[in-house]
Amino acid sequence: MSLDPQNSPAVTSVPAGAAAPSPLVPAPFSYRDGDLYCDDVRLSEIAAAAGTPCYVYGAAGIRDRYLAYRDALVGVPHAICYAVKANSSLAILRLLAELGAGFDIVSGGELFRVLRAGGDPAKVVFSGVGKAESEIAYALNQGIHSFNCESESELLLLAATARGMGTRARVSLRVNPDVDANTHPYISTGLQEHKFGIPFPEARRLYTQYRGDPGIEWVGVSCHIGSQILDVSPLVEAVEKVLALASDLRAEGIPIQEVDIGGGLGIAYRPQEEPTAIPSFIAQVLEKFRLSGFSLAVEPGRSLVAESGVLLTRVLHLKPGSDRNFVIVDAAMNDLIRPVLYHAHHEIAPLTLRPSQPLVADVVGPVCESGDFFARKRTLPEVSQGEWLAICAAGAYGFSLSSNYNARPRAAEVLVEGATWRVVRERESWEDLIRGESF
Ligand SMILES: *Cc1c(COP(=O)(O)O)cnc(C)c1O
């Protein structure tokens, strides 16, 4: 194995005879004659023209998943509020707004993005534990559908801000159903130990105590127990508990109409993972809703956009070692932090398949952190210096969690529509890195 950087061979290692496993590439990505495509566009064409690292999103995949929710909810009063934090690209917000989606936001900045993309403020719900007065005033001015309120302190601020503006804030309390989502601790939110939501007894008190407040109009009850939930039974259990609470409140004369069950449906990041399909999940939820009389709001993020995005990257160097082989690529943890933050698995797929010996390696970026990896001890098809790879299922919590760490410009973003593609966010320049700074 030569280490001559000018003529670095493919790092070939180990299990002689074994074939490289084929990576899981969900629709709208697929191999055609050995080349990886997004819809009808060859990804190597995008990588060559737009450069790397680069996020590529398939519009058709996002549309299909949105329509899966909508079709499953036909005939039921409902709202599908896309959780903007999963991917707040204007192009994706626009695509979903055109389909009639609502939006779940967690900051004033996200509301600004939604409005810029043509989203309807009357379909926006504002979640999050720490809303500032300026954000509340902005949202009230824009006439959003409702606030999901997470504490009495916030409720007081909502009421006072609305009264000061001569209006009422439409509010649902986000309750904490105390169920375990069985997911990674950092994306589990539905237990009493978490900062999210209000315990049921306190929620009951608040609904009653503030029902006459001239700054508050009660809308419903909301919850969100976590993310990347593969077995939906905890979600369905939470729905059951929240519906029971909502029915009690209604019986006590609190005028609520809506139950918001949050997001959280998981996707398959690994070939062996079997998430509940969108139609089956909604059917299980609707079974609980039947005859309740409440309208249903859902706030899906990941399940709408994750599978429809990849992060394209180029192999910079191969660094064979006695303990590990390293494949050093031009994307890094600042572009996609999920592997180190959530111990997340992302399939890594070559843009061109060819017969090869498998290779076991760590796929790492250039950032000066040992946590800067995309895969460890991964069995991959043989890779060569200069070759492009796709890091799969990167459409959610990818770009939106990216940063400029190590003074790395953030990646370009591309949207594919059928046989065409366009850059929807330019790669940042070095000038962008210092914008607004002074000394
Ligand atoms: C993050 C979040 C969502 C979306 O979660 P996914 O797992 O991406 O579907 C929905 N609602 C709230 C309140 C959130 O914080």
GROMACS .gro file of C-alpha atoms and ligand atoms in nm:
model
  454
    1MET     CA    1   0.000   0.000   0.000
    2SER     CA    2   0.175   0.312  -0.121
    3LEU     CA    3   0.150   0.636   0.068
    4ASP     CA    4   0.275   0.844  -0.223
    5PRO     CA    5   0.019   1.122  -0.226
    6GLN     CA    6   0.058   1.178  -0.599
    7ASN     CA    7  -0.024   0.823  -0.679
    8SER     CA    8  -0.231   0.700  -0.394
    9PRO     CA    9  -0.384   0.364  -0.472
   10ALA     CA   10  -0.729   0.267  -0.362
   11VAL     CA   11  -0.711   0.159   0.001
   12THR     CA   12  -0.803  -0.201  -0.030
   13SER     CA   13  -0.818  -0.397   0.284
   14VAL     CA   14  -0.949  -0.715   0.421
   15PRO     CA   15  -1.223  -0.968   0.422
   16ALA     CA   16  -1.086  -1.125   0.105
   17GLY     CA   17  -1.358  -1.268  -0.110
   18ALA     CA   18  -1.642  -1.083   0.060
   19ALA     CA   19  -1.833  -0.845  -0.164
   20ALA     CA   20  -1.885  -0.487  -0.055
   21PRO     CA   21  -2.235  -0.443   0.084
   22SER     CA   22  -2.459  -0.232  -0.134
   23PRO     CA   23  -2.561   0.090   0.037
   24LEU     CA   24  -2.921   0.175   0.115
   25VAL     CA   25  -3.025   0.455  -0.120
   26PRO     CA   26  -3.386   0.557  -0.063
   27ALA     CA   27  -3.606   0.713  -0.333
   28PRO     CA   28  -3.570   0.956  -0.510
   29PHE     CA   29  -3.209   0.826  -0.530
   30SER     CA   30  -3.127   0.515  -0.732
   31TYR     CA   31  -2.849   0.352  -0.931
   32ARG     CA   32  -2.886   0.335  -1.309
   33ASP     CA   33  -2.619   0.140  -1.492
   34GLY     CA   34  -2.393   0.186  -1.192
   35ASP     CA   35  -2.436   0.563  -1.163
   36LEU     CA   36  -2.618   0.720  -0.869
   37TYR     CA   37  -2.910   0.941  -0.973
   38CYS     CA   38  -3.148   1.175  -0.798
   39ASP     CA   39  -3.465   1.150  -1.002
   40ASP     CA   40  -3.334   1.185  -1.359
   41VAL     CA   41  -3.014   1.370  -1.280
   42ARG     CA   42  -2.678   1.194  -1.247
   43LEU     CA   43  -2.522   1.309  -0.919
   44SER     CA   44  -2.171   1.318  -1.067
   45GLU     CA   45  -2.297   1.588  -1.305
   46ILE     CA   46  -2.400   1.801  -1.006
   47ALA     CA   47  -2.078   1.732  -0.815
   48ALA     CA   48  -1.867   1.834  -1.115
   49ALA     CA   49  -2.060   2.155  -1.179
   50ALA     CA   50  -2.154   2.271  -0.828
   51GLY     CA   51  -1.848   2.142  -0.644
   52THR     CA   52  -1.832   1.964  -0.310
   53PRO     CA   53  -1.933   1.948  -0.031
   54CYS     CA   54  -2.283   2.000  -0.162
   55TYR     CA   55  -2.628   1.904  -0.039
   56VAL     CA   56  -2.864   1.768  -0.306
   57TYR     CA   57  -3.239   1.745  -0.243
   58GLY     CA   58  -3.493   1.564  -0.461
   59ALA     CA   59  -3.817   1.760  -0.487
   60ALA     CA   60  -4.018   1.455  -0.590
   61GLY     CA   61  -3.926   1.264  -0.275
   62ILE     CA   62  -4.033   1.549  -0.047
   63ARG     CA   63  -4.357   1.597  -0.240
   64ASP     CA   64  -4.439   1.224  -0.225
   65ARG     CA   65  -4.391   1.211   0.151
   66TYR     CA   66  -4.601   1.522   0.208
   67LEU     CA   67  -4.876   1.372  -0.007
   68ALA     CA   68  -4.854   1.048   0.193
   69TYR     CA   69  -4.949   1.247   0.505
   70ARG     CA   70  -5.217   1.443   0.321
   71ASP     CA   71  -5.374   1.138   0.156
   72ALA     CA   72  -5.381   0.951   0.487
   73LEU     CA   73  -5.568   1.246   0.641
   74VAL     CA   74  -5.831   1.292   0.370
   75GLY     CA   75  -6.173   1.351   0.523
   76VAL     CA   76  -6.029   1.441   0.866
   77PRO     CA   77  -6.000   1.805   0.977
   78HIS     CA   78  -5.624   1.843   0.994
   79ALA     CA   79  -5.312   2.059   0.963
   80ILE     CA   80  -4.974   1.934   0.842
   81CYS     CA   81  -4.717   2.174   0.985
   82TYR     CA   82  -4.369   2.098   0.853
   83ALA     CA   83  -4.108   2.134   1.130
   84VAL     CA   84  -3.885   2.398   0.972
   85LYS     CA   85  -3.581   2.322   1.188
   86ALA     CA   86  -3.531   1.992   1.003
   87ASN     CA   87  -3.438   2.181   0.687
   88SER     CA   88  -3.513   2.550   0.650
   89SER     CA   89  -3.392   2.596   0.292
   90LEU     CA   90  -3.617   2.852   0.120
   91ALA     CA   91  -3.654   2.622  -0.180
   92ILE     CA   92  -3.792   2.341   0.036
   93LEU     CA   93  -4.019   2.577   0.230
   94ARG     CA   94  -4.150   2.711  -0.103
   95LEU     CA   95  -4.212   2.361  -0.238
   96LEU     CA   96  -4.410   2.267   0.074
   97ALA     CA   97  -4.598   2.601   0.083
   98GLU     CA   98  -4.709   2.537  -0.276
   99LEU     CA   99  -4.852   2.202  -0.165
  100GLY     CA  100  -5.054   2.382   0.104
  101ALA     CA  101  -4.840   2.285   0.402
  102GLY     CA  102  -4.841   2.469   0.731
  103PHE     CA  103  -4.522   2.520   0.931
  104ASP     CA  104  -4.399   2.449   1.284
  105ILE     CA  105  -4.142   2.711   1.378
  106VAL     CA  106  -3.918   2.750   1.683
  107SER     CA  107  -3.788   3.106   1.633
  108GLY     CA  108  -3.866   3.441   1.480
  109GLY     CA  109  -3.596   3.372   1.223
  110GLU     CA  110  -3.780   3.059   1.108
  111LEU     CA  111  -4.102   3.261   1.072
  112PHE     CA  112  -3.910   3.515   0.861
  113ARG     CA  113  -3.788   3.231   0.637
  114VAL     CA  114  -4.137   3.082   0.604
  115LEU     CA  115  -4.285   3.419   0.505
  116ARG     CA  116  -4.003   3.487   0.257
  117ALA     CA  117  -4.073   3.148   0.098
  118GLY     CA  118  -4.441   3.233   0.055
  119GLY     CA  119  -4.576   3.033   0.350
  120ASP     CA  120  -4.918   3.124   0.492
  121PRO     CA  121  -4.882   3.272   0.845
  122ALA     CA  122  -5.234   3.151   0.926
  123LYS     CA  123  -5.095   2.795   0.905
  124VAL     CA  124  -4.797   2.853   1.134
  125VAL     CA  125  -4.758   2.713   1.485
  126PHE     CA  126  -4.482   2.851   1.706
  127SER     CA  127  -4.315   2.590   1.933
  128GLY     CA  128  -4.017   2.602   2.167
  129VAL     CA  129  -3.944   2.657   2.537
  130GLY     CA  130  -3.784   2.999   2.515
  131LYS     CA  131  -3.976   3.249   2.304
  132ALA     CA  132  -3.863   3.611   2.347
  133GLU     CA  133  -4.108   3.901   2.364
  134SER     CA  134  -3.984   4.040   2.030
  135GLU     CA  135  -4.047   3.704   1.862
  136ILE     CA  136  -4.394   3.681   2.015
  137ALA     CA  137  -4.481   4.033   1.897
  138TYR     CA  138  -4.356   3.957   1.546
  139ALA     CA  139  -4.562   3.638   1.529
  140LEU     CA  140  -4.873   3.813   1.663
  141ASN     CA  141  -4.830   4.088   1.404
  142GLN     CA  142  -4.808   3.829   1.128
  143GLY     CA  143  -5.126   3.658   1.249
  144ILE     CA  144  -4.995   3.306   1.305
  145HIS     CA  145  -5.235   3.020   1.378
  146SER     CA  146  -5.116   2.949   1.734
  147PHE     CA  147  -4.841   2.930   1.991
  148ASN     CA  148  -4.749   2.603   2.156
  149CYS     CA  149  -4.675   2.735   2.505
  150GLU     CA  150  -4.440   2.546   2.738
  151SER     CA  151  -4.458   2.722   3.078
  152GLU     CA  152  -4.668   2.951   3.294
  153SER     CA  153  -4.401   3.219   3.265
  154GLU     CA  154  -4.429   3.208   2.888
  155LEU     CA  155  -4.809   3.209   2.908
  156LEU     CA  156  -4.793   3.531   3.114
  157LEU     CA  157  -4.564   3.687   2.854
  158LEU     CA  158  -4.790   3.575   2.567
  159ALA     CA  159  -5.094   3.721   2.742
  160ALA     CA  160  -4.926   4.051   2.833
  161THR     CA  161  -4.773   4.100   2.489
  162ALA     CA  162  -5.105   4.030   2.317
  163ARG     CA  163  -5.300   4.260   2.552
  164GLY     CA  164  -5.044   4.534   2.492
  165MET     CA  165  -5.108   4.497   2.119
  166GLY     CA  166  -5.485   4.497   2.166
  167THR     CA  167  -5.516   4.140   2.046
  168ARG     CA  168  -5.535   3.784   2.179
  169ALA     CA  169  -5.272   3.516   2.144
  170ARG     CA  170  -5.411   3.185   2.021
  171VAL     CA  171  -5.250   2.926   2.247
  172SER     CA  172  -5.221   2.552   2.294
  173LEU     CA  173  -5.028   2.423   2.592
  174ARG     CA  174  -4.756   2.174   2.507
  175VAL     CA  175  -4.803   1.904   2.764
  176ASN     CA  176  -4.553   1.641   2.870
  177PRO     CA  177  -4.723   1.299   2.846
  178ASP     CA  178  -4.439   1.125   3.036
  179VAL     CA  179  -4.381   0.847   2.784
  180ASP     CA  180  -4.043   0.720   2.671
  181ALA     CA  181  -3.989   0.763   2.297
  182ASN     CA  182  -3.714   0.496   2.297
  183THR     CA  183  -3.484   0.704   2.087
  184HIS     CA  184  -3.145   0.873   2.136
  185PRO     CA  185  -3.145   1.067   2.467
  186TYR     CA  186  -3.069   1.398   2.290
  187ILE     CA  187  -3.382   1.370   2.073
  188SER     CA  188  -3.615   1.231   2.337
  189THR     CA  189  -3.840   1.500   2.485
  190GLY     CA  190  -4.147   1.339   2.640
  191LEU     CA  191  -4.032   1.244   2.990
  192GLN     CA  192  -4.067   1.453   3.307
  193GLU     CA  193  -3.686   1.483   3.321
  194HIS     CA  194  -3.686   1.681   2.996
  195LYS     CA  195  -3.719   2.058   2.973
  196PHE     CA  196  -4.013   2.025   2.733
  197GLY     CA  197  -4.383   2.048   2.798
  198ILE     CA  198  -4.600   2.100   3.104
  199PRO     CA  199  -4.708   1.815   3.336
  200PHE     CA  200  -5.078   1.730   3.305
  201PRO     CA  201  -5.191   1.855   3.651
  202GLU     CA  202  -5.027   2.193   3.597
  203ALA     CA  203  -5.170   2.216   3.245
  204ARG     CA  204  -5.521   2.157   3.382
  205ARG     CA  205  -5.471   2.440   3.631
  206LEU     CA  206  -5.343   2.681   3.363
  207TYR     CA  207  -5.628   2.609   3.119
  208THR     CA  208  -5.880   2.693   3.392
  209GLN     CA  209  -5.695   2.983   3.550
  210TYR     CA  210  -5.632   3.172   3.225
  211ARG     CA  211  -5.957   3.097   3.042
  212GLY     CA  212  -6.091   3.446   3.109
  213ASP     CA  213  -5.767   3.628   3.028
  214PRO     CA  214  -5.833   3.888   2.757
  215GLY     CA  215  -5.491   3.818   2.604
  216ILE     CA  216  -5.543   3.442   2.563
  217GLU     CA  217  -5.762   3.239   2.331
  218TRP     CA  218  -5.731   2.865   2.393
  219VAL     CA  219  -5.688   2.661   2.073
  220GLY     CA  220  -5.594   2.310   2.175
  221VAL     CA  221  -5.344   2.078   2.340
  222SER     CA  222  -5.009   1.985   2.189
  223CYS     CA  223  -4.725   1.743   2.253
  224HIS     CA  224  -4.404   1.620   2.088
  225ILE     CA  225  -4.227   1.329   2.256
  226GLY     CA  226  -3.910   1.298   2.050
  227SER     CA  227  -3.759   1.229   1.713
  228GLN     CA  228  -3.645   0.933   1.499
  229ILE     CA  229  -3.912   0.710   1.654
  230LEU     CA  230  -3.913   0.375   1.475
  231ASP     CA  231  -4.164   0.185   1.689
  232VAL     CA  232  -4.461   0.422   1.706
  233SER     CA  233  -4.631   0.262   2.007
  234PRO     CA  234  -4.503   0.533   2.247
  235LEU     CA  235  -4.632   0.797   2.005
  236VAL     CA  236  -4.972   0.634   1.992
  237GLU     CA  237  -4.971   0.604   2.372
  238ALA     CA  238  -4.896   0.977   2.399
  239VAL     CA  239  -5.180   1.055   2.157
  240GLU     CA  240  -5.416   0.852   2.373
  241LYS     CA  241  -5.311   1.037   2.692
  242VAL     CA  242  -5.330   1.381   2.532
  243LEU     CA  243  -5.671   1.309   2.377
  244ALA     CA  244  -5.802   1.203   2.717
  245LEU     CA  245  -5.677   1.529   2.868
  246ALA     CA  246  -5.829   1.733   2.583
  247SER     CA  247  -6.165   1.559   2.628
  248ASP     CA  248  -6.161   1.632   3.003
  249LEU     CA  249  -6.083   1.997   2.940
  250ARG     CA  250  -6.361   2.025   2.684
  251ALA     CA  251  -6.601   1.863   2.929
  252GLU     CA  252  -6.501   2.130   3.181
  253GLY     CA  253  -6.598   2.396   2.930
  254ILE     CA  254  -6.253   2.497   2.802
  255PRO     CA  255  -6.322   2.577   2.435
  256ILE     CA  256  -6.048   2.376   2.262
  257GLN     CA  257  -6.079   2.227   1.916
  258GLU     CA  258  -5.740   2.091   1.820
  259VAL     CA  259  -5.494   1.823   1.928
  260ASP     CA  260  -5.140   1.861   1.795
  261ILE     CA  261  -4.939   1.539   1.823
  262GLY     CA  262  -4.604   1.687   1.714
  263GLY     CA  263  -4.356   1.514   1.485
  264GLY     CA  264  -4.112   1.236   1.550
  265LEU     CA  265  -4.175   0.963   1.294
  266GLY     CA  266  -3.841   0.796   1.214
  267ILE     CA  267  -3.681   0.690   0.888
  268ALA     CA  268  -3.448   0.403   0.792
  269TYR     CA  269  -3.088   0.518   0.822
  270ARG     CA  270  -2.963   0.157   0.817
  271PRO     CA  271  -3.071  -0.119   0.579
  272GLN     CA  272  -3.213  -0.329   0.865
  273GLU     CA  273  -3.422  -0.050   1.020
  274GLU     CA  274  -3.794  -0.075   0.957
  275PRO     CA  275  -3.975   0.246   1.042
  276THR     CA  276  -4.352   0.262   1.049
  277ALA     CA  277  -4.477   0.388   0.715
  278ILE     CA  278  -4.655   0.725   0.709
  279PRO     CA  279  -5.000   0.584   0.613
  280SER     CA  280  -4.985   0.314   0.880
  281PHE     CA  281  -4.875   0.563   1.148
  282ILE     CA  282  -5.157   0.805   1.061
  283ALA     CA  283  -5.409   0.520   1.054
  284GLN     CA  284  -5.308   0.422   1.410
  285VAL     CA  285  -5.344   0.784   1.523
  286LEU     CA  286  -5.681   0.827   1.353
  287GLU     CA  287  -5.811   0.518   1.527
  288LYS     CA  288  -5.762   0.704   1.856
  289PHE     CA  289  -5.909   1.025   1.717
  290ARG     CA  290  -6.222   0.861   1.582
  291LEU     CA  291  -6.534   1.031   1.722
  292SER     CA  292  -6.322   1.263   1.942
  293GLY     CA  293  -6.438   1.566   1.745
  294PHE     CA  294  -6.094   1.725   1.764
  295SER     CA  295  -5.904   1.836   1.459
  296LEU     CA  296  -5.559   1.680   1.426
  297ALA     CA  297  -5.235   1.870   1.376
  298VAL     CA  298  -4.907   1.695   1.295
  299GLU     CA  299  -4.560   1.849   1.285
  300PRO     CA  300  -4.342   1.615   1.077
  301GLY     CA  301  -3.986   1.721   1.005
  302ARG     CA  302  -3.747   1.434   0.943
  303SER     CA  303  -4.001   1.200   0.784
  304LEU     CA  304  -4.073   1.460   0.513
  305VAL     CA  305  -3.720   1.555   0.412
  306ALA     CA  306  -3.447   1.325   0.549
  307GLU     CA  307  -3.443   1.059   0.280
  308SER     CA  308  -3.468   1.310  -0.004
  309GLY     CA  309  -3.129   1.465   0.067
  310VAL     CA  310  -2.768   1.355   0.030
  311LEU     CA  311  -2.442   1.530   0.110
  312LEU     CA  312  -2.199   1.496  -0.180
  313THR     CA  313  -1.834   1.488  -0.088
  314ARG     CA  314  -1.502   1.416  -0.257
  315VAL     CA  315  -1.226   1.191  -0.132
  316LEU     CA  316  -0.926   1.413  -0.060
  317HIS     CA  317  -0.681   1.159   0.076
  318LEU     CA  318  -0.648   0.796   0.164
  319LYS     CA  319  -0.452   0.731   0.481
  320PRO     CA  320  -0.395   0.363   0.543
  321GLY     CA  321  -0.288   0.263   0.892
  322SER     CA  322  -0.198  -0.043   1.093
  323ASP     CA  323  -0.500   0.001   1.322
  324ARG     CA  324  -0.735   0.193   1.095
  325ASN     CA  325  -0.767   0.303   0.737
  326PHE     CA  326  -0.889   0.657   0.697
  327VAL     CA  327  -1.078   0.798   0.402
  328ILE     CA  328  -1.046   1.175   0.432
  329VAL     CA  329  -1.321   1.362   0.253
  330ASP     CA  330  -1.389   1.731   0.189
  331ALA     CA  331  -1.714   1.742   0.394
  332ALA     CA  332  -1.684   1.759   0.771
  333MET     CA  333  -1.871   1.770   1.100
  334ASN     CA  334  -1.947   2.138   1.041
  335ASP     CA  335  -2.153   2.028   0.737
  336LEU     CA  336  -2.320   1.725   0.897
  337ILE     CA  337  -2.286   1.687   1.273
  338ARG     CA  338  -2.536   1.403   1.322
  339PRO     CA  339  -2.279   1.119   1.345
  340VAL     CA  340  -2.096   1.268   1.644
  341LEU     CA  341  -2.393   1.450   1.802
  342TYR     CA  342  -2.645   1.164   1.793
  343HIS     CA  343  -2.422   0.864   1.712
  344ALA     CA  344  -2.620   0.862   1.390
  345HIS     CA  345  -2.554   0.619   1.110
  346HIS     CA  346  -2.552   0.744   0.751
  347GLU     CA  347  -2.504   0.511   0.458
  348ILE     CA  348  -2.218   0.614   0.231
  349ALA     CA  349  -2.261   0.543  -0.138
  350PRO     CA  350  -2.016   0.584  -0.425
  351LEU     CA  351  -2.149   0.790  -0.716
  352THR     CA  352  -2.022   0.521  -0.950
  353LEU     CA  353  -2.045   0.153  -0.862
  354ARG     CA  354  -1.773  -0.078  -0.988
  355PRO     CA  355  -1.667  -0.427  -0.898
  356SER     CA  356  -1.428  -0.400  -0.608
  357GLN     CA  357  -1.280  -0.551  -0.298
  358PRO     CA  358  -1.446  -0.416   0.014
  359LEU     CA  359  -1.257  -0.179   0.235
  360VAL     CA  360  -1.294  -0.124   0.609
  361ALA     CA  361  -1.223   0.237   0.701
  362ASP     CA  362  -1.317   0.543   0.899
  363VAL     CA  363  -1.460   0.815   0.679
  364VAL     CA  364  -1.350   1.146   0.828
  365GLY     CA  365  -1.343   1.517   0.747
  366PRO     CA  366  -1.068   1.780   0.765
  367VAL     CA  367  -1.184   1.944   1.091
  368CYS     CA  368  -0.945   1.933   1.386
  369GLU     CA  369  -1.162   1.718   1.614
  370SER     CA  370  -1.160   1.343   1.668
  371GLY     CA  371  -1.539   1.370   1.656
  372ASP     CA  372  -1.518   1.472   1.292
  373PHE     CA  373  -1.626   1.145   1.134
  374PHE     CA  374  -1.908   1.019   0.912
  375ALA     CA  375  -1.846   0.649   0.968
  376ARG     CA  376  -1.616   0.433   1.174
  377LYS     CA  377  -1.489   0.086   1.084
  378ARG     CA  378  -1.735   0.092   0.796
  379THR     CA  379  -1.718  -0.170   0.522
  380LEU     CA  380  -1.732   0.025   0.199
  381PRO     CA  381  -1.676  -0.047  -0.164
  382GLU     CA  382  -1.316   0.036  -0.258
  383VAL     CA  383  -1.266   0.412  -0.294
  384SER     CA  384  -1.003   0.614  -0.476
  385GLN     CA  385  -0.860   0.958  -0.428
  386GLY     CA  386  -1.068   1.221  -0.609
  387GLU     CA  387  -1.380   1.007  -0.620
  388TRP     CA  388  -1.719   1.141  -0.511
  389LEU     CA  389  -1.933   0.984  -0.240
  390ALA     CA  390  -2.289   1.049  -0.129
  391ILE     CA  391  -2.366   1.055   0.243
  392CYS     CA  392  -2.725   0.936   0.239
  393ALA     CA  393  -3.043   1.041   0.420
  394ALA     CA  394  -2.892   1.379   0.502
  395GLY     CA  395  -3.193   1.595   0.413
  396ALA     CA  396  -3.301   1.652   0.775
  397TYR     CA  397  -3.087   1.808   1.050
  398GLY     CA  398  -2.799   1.827   0.801
  399PHE     CA  399  -2.751   2.172   0.654
  400SER     CA  400  -2.976   2.327   0.921
  401LEU     CA  401  -2.728   2.219   1.192
  402SER     CA  402  -2.423   2.321   0.991
  403SER     CA  403  -2.174   2.582   1.109
  404ASN     CA  404  -1.863   2.769   1.005
  405TYR     CA  405  -1.638   2.584   1.250
  406ASN     CA  406  -1.274   2.585   1.139
  407ALA     CA  407  -1.368   2.884   0.916
  408ARG     CA  408  -1.524   2.649   0.666
  409PRO     CA  409  -1.776   2.811   0.429
  410ARG     CA  410  -2.110   2.635   0.444
  411ALA     CA  411  -2.190   2.398   0.159
  412ALA     CA  412  -2.392   2.471  -0.152
  413GLU     CA  413  -2.748   2.334  -0.177
  414VAL     CA  414  -2.904   2.199  -0.495
  415LEU     CA  415  -3.264   2.109  -0.572
  416VAL     CA  416  -3.345   1.844  -0.833
  417GLU     CA  417  -3.676   1.859  -1.017
  418GLY     CA  418  -3.716   1.565  -1.256
  419ALA     CA  419  -3.438   1.595  -1.512
  420THR     CA  420  -3.328   1.944  -1.410
  421TRP     CA  421  -3.138   2.084  -1.117
  422ARG     CA  422  -3.046   2.424  -0.979
  423VAL     CA  423  -2.835   2.572  -0.703
  424VAL     CA  424  -3.080   2.699  -0.437
  425ARG     CA  425  -2.810   2.823  -0.202
  426GLU     CA  426  -2.466   2.922  -0.317
  427ARG     CA  427  -2.162   2.792  -0.140
  428GLU     CA  428  -2.046   3.054   0.109
  429SER     CA  429  -1.735   3.253   0.019
  430TRP     CA  430  -1.450   3.354   0.247
  431GLU     CA  431  -1.596   3.706   0.241
  432ASP     CA  432  -1.923   3.560   0.378
  433LEU     CA  433  -1.723   3.417   0.668
  434ILE     CA  434  -1.625   3.763   0.799
  435ARG     CA  435  -1.942   3.956   0.709
  436GLY     CA  436  -2.043   4.188   0.993
  437GLU     CA  437  -1.715   4.153   1.182
  438SER     CA  438  -1.490   4.438   1.285
  439PHE     CA  439  -1.176   4.495   1.490
  440LIG     C1  440  -3.827   1.900   1.614
  440LIG     C2  441  -3.972   1.911   1.634
  440LIG     C3  442  -4.061   1.850   1.544
  440LIG     C4  443  -4.014   1.764   1.429
  440LIG     O1  444  -3.963   1.643   1.470
  440LIG     P1  445  -3.922   1.531   1.363
  440LIG     O2  446  -3.869   1.422   1.444
  440LIG     O3  447  -3.820   1.592   1.273
  440LIG     O4  448  -4.047   1.494   1.289
  440LIG     C5  449  -4.196   1.869   1.565
  440LIG     N1  450  -4.243   1.943   1.668
  440LIG     C6  451  -4.159   2.003   1.757
  440LIG     C7  452  -4.217   2.083   1.867
  440LIG     C8  453  -4.023   1.989   1.743
  440LIG     O5  454  -3.941   2.046   1.832
   0.00000   0.00000   0.00000
